C-alpha positions as a printed Julia matrix, in Angstrom:
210×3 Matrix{Float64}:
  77.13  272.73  140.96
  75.89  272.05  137.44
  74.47  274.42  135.25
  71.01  273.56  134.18
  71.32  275.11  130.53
  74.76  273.27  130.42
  75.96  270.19  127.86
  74.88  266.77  128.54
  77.54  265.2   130.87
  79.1   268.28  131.91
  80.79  267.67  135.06
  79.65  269.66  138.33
  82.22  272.89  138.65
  83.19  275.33  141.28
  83.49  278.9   141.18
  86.29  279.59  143.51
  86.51  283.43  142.2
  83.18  284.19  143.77
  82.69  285.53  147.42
  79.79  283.6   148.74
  79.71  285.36  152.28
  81.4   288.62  153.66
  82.32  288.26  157.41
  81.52  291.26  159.38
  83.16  292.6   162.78
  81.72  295.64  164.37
  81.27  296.79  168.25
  77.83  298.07  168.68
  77.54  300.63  171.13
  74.25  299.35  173.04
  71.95  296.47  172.87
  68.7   296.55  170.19
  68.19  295.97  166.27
  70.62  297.27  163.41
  69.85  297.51  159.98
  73.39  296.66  158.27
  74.09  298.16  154.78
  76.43  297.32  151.93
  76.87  297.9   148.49
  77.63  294.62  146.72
  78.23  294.77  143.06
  76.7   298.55  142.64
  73.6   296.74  144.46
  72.41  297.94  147.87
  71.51  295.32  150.36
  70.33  295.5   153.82
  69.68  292.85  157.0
  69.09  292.98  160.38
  71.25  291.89  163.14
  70.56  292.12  167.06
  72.94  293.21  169.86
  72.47  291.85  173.08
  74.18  293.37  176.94
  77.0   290.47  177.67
  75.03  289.42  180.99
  72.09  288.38  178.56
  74.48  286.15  177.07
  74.63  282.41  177.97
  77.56  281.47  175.41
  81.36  281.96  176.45
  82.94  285.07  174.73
  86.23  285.85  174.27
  88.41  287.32  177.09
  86.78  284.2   178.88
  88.97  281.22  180.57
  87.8   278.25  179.22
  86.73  275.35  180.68
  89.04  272.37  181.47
  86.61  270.14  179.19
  87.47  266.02  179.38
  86.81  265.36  175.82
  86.86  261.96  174.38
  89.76  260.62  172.63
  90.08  257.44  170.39
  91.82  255.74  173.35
  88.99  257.0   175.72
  85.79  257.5   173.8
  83.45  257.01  176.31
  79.75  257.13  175.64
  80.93  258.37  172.41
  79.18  256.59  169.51
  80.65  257.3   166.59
  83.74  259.44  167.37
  83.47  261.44  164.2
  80.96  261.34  161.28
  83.22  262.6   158.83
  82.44  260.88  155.92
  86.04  259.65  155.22
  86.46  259.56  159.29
  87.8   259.44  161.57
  89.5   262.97  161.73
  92.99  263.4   163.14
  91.5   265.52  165.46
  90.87  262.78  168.63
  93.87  261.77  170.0
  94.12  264.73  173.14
  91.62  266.35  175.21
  91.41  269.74  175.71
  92.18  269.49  179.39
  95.66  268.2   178.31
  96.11  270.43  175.99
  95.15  273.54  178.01
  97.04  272.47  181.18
 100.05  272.18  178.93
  99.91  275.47  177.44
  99.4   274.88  174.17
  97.44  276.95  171.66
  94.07  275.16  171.05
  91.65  275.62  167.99
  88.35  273.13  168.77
  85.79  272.69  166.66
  82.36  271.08  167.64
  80.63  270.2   164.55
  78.8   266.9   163.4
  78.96  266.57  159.98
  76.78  263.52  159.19
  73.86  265.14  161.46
  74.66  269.03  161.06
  71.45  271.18  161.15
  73.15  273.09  158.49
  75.28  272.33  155.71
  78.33  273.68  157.05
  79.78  270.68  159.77
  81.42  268.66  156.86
  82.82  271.75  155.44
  84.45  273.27  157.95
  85.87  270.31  159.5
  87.72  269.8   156.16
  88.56  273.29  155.96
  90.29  272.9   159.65
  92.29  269.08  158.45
  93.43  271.35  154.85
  94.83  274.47  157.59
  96.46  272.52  160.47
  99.7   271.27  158.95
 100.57  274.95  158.49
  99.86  275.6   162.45
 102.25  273.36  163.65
 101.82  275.0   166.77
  98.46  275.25  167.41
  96.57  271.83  168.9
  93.22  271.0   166.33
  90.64  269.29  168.72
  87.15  267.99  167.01
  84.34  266.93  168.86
  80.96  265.64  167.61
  77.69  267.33  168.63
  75.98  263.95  169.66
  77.3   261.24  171.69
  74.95  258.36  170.82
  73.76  258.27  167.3
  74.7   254.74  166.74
  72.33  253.69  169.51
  69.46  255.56  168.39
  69.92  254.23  164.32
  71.17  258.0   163.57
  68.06  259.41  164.15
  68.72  262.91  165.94
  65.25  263.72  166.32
  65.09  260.57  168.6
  63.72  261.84  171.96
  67.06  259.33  173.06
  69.27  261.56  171.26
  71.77  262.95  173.85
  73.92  266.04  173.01
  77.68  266.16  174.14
  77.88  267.7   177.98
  80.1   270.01  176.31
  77.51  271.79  174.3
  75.56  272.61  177.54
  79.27  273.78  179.34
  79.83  276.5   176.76
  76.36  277.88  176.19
  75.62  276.27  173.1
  72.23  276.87  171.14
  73.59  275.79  167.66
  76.74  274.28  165.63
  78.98  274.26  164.33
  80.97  276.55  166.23
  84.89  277.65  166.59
  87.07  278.3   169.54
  90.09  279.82  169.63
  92.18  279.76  172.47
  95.46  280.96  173.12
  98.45  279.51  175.51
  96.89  281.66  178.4
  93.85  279.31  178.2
  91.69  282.24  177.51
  89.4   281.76  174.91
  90.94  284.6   172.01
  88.48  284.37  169.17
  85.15  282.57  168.27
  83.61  281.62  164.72
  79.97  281.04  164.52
  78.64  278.72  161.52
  80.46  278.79  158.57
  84.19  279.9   157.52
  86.43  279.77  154.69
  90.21  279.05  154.45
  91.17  282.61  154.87
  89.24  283.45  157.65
  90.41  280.29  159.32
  94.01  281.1   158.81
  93.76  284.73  159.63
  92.17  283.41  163.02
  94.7   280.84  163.51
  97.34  283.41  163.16
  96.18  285.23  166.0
  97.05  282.76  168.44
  99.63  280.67  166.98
């Protein structure tokens, strides 16, 4: 960012020192509304979060198999139009689908994400943030897939009523993106990231299953 009271030509800068989000794990003992409380800074801050009982759930949770998906791959894209909108694209992330990879036991992080037509600003960023962390998971097979299959045929316009989501979206209970899975050799789903993470989180997840 640049800093408005700043030199002329000063180039845009980066804090990297400063925690922009604090990830949060906690089992809540029944379903309703939670105020959560921390003390950032010697400041108190407070927001609500809602539990919901697991059979009101649509989305797959961990401890769940997961499904034998037949992604597309840059050999077989299918109705895929474009592949990948990353920017510099495609990713390396296209070459297997994540039926091969589960039926051959492999440790499997896939990300859905779209970063050209995210709803937030996170898609680009954690697709990069998954390329920068998978040389040191040799182990553990990266799969991306794009939210949308046909944005080329619809001139990129998502709000298109043409605009046709990926049948995976609907498979694993899907309401928003991007979104993380985890899954370990078993082919049980072991962890799930919602939204955004950073490089720690993602390599303290990867660990898990690597």
């Amino acid at each position: 960012h640049d800093h408005p009271d700043g030199g002329e030509g000063e180039p845009g800068h980066e804090h990297a020192d400063l925690a922009r989000y604090f990830p949060l794990r906690a089992t809540l003992p029944v379903p309703g509304i939670y105020d959560v409380v921390a003390t950032i800074d010697g400041s108190e801050v407070s927001f609500p979060v809602q539990a919901f009982a697991v059979e009101d759930i649509s989305l797959i949770l961990p401890g769940s198999p997961f499904p034998l998906l037949e992604t597309p791959t840059l050999d077989a894209p299918g109705p895929m139009d474009p592949i990948c909108t990353l920017f510099e694209g495609p990713c390396p992330f296209h070459t297997r689908t994540v039926r091969d990879v589960l039926e051959a036991g492999e440790p499997m992080a896939f990300l859905i994400a779209t970063p050209q037509f995210c709803s937030t600003q996170y898609c680009g960023p954690v697709l990069d943030e998954l390329i920068n962390a998978a040389g040191k998971f040799p182990s553990i097979t990266p799969i991306h897939l794009e939210v949308y299959e046909n944005p080329s045929e619809v001139g990129g316009d998502i709000r298109s009523p043409d605009i046709r989501a990926v049948q995976a979206f609907a498979d694993l209970g899907l309401t928003f993106e991007p979104a993380l899975f985890l899954v370990g050799r078993d082919g049980v789903l072991a962890e799930r990231i919602d939204n955004v993470f950073d490089q720690s989180e993602l390599e303290l997840a990867l660990a898990r299953i690597a």
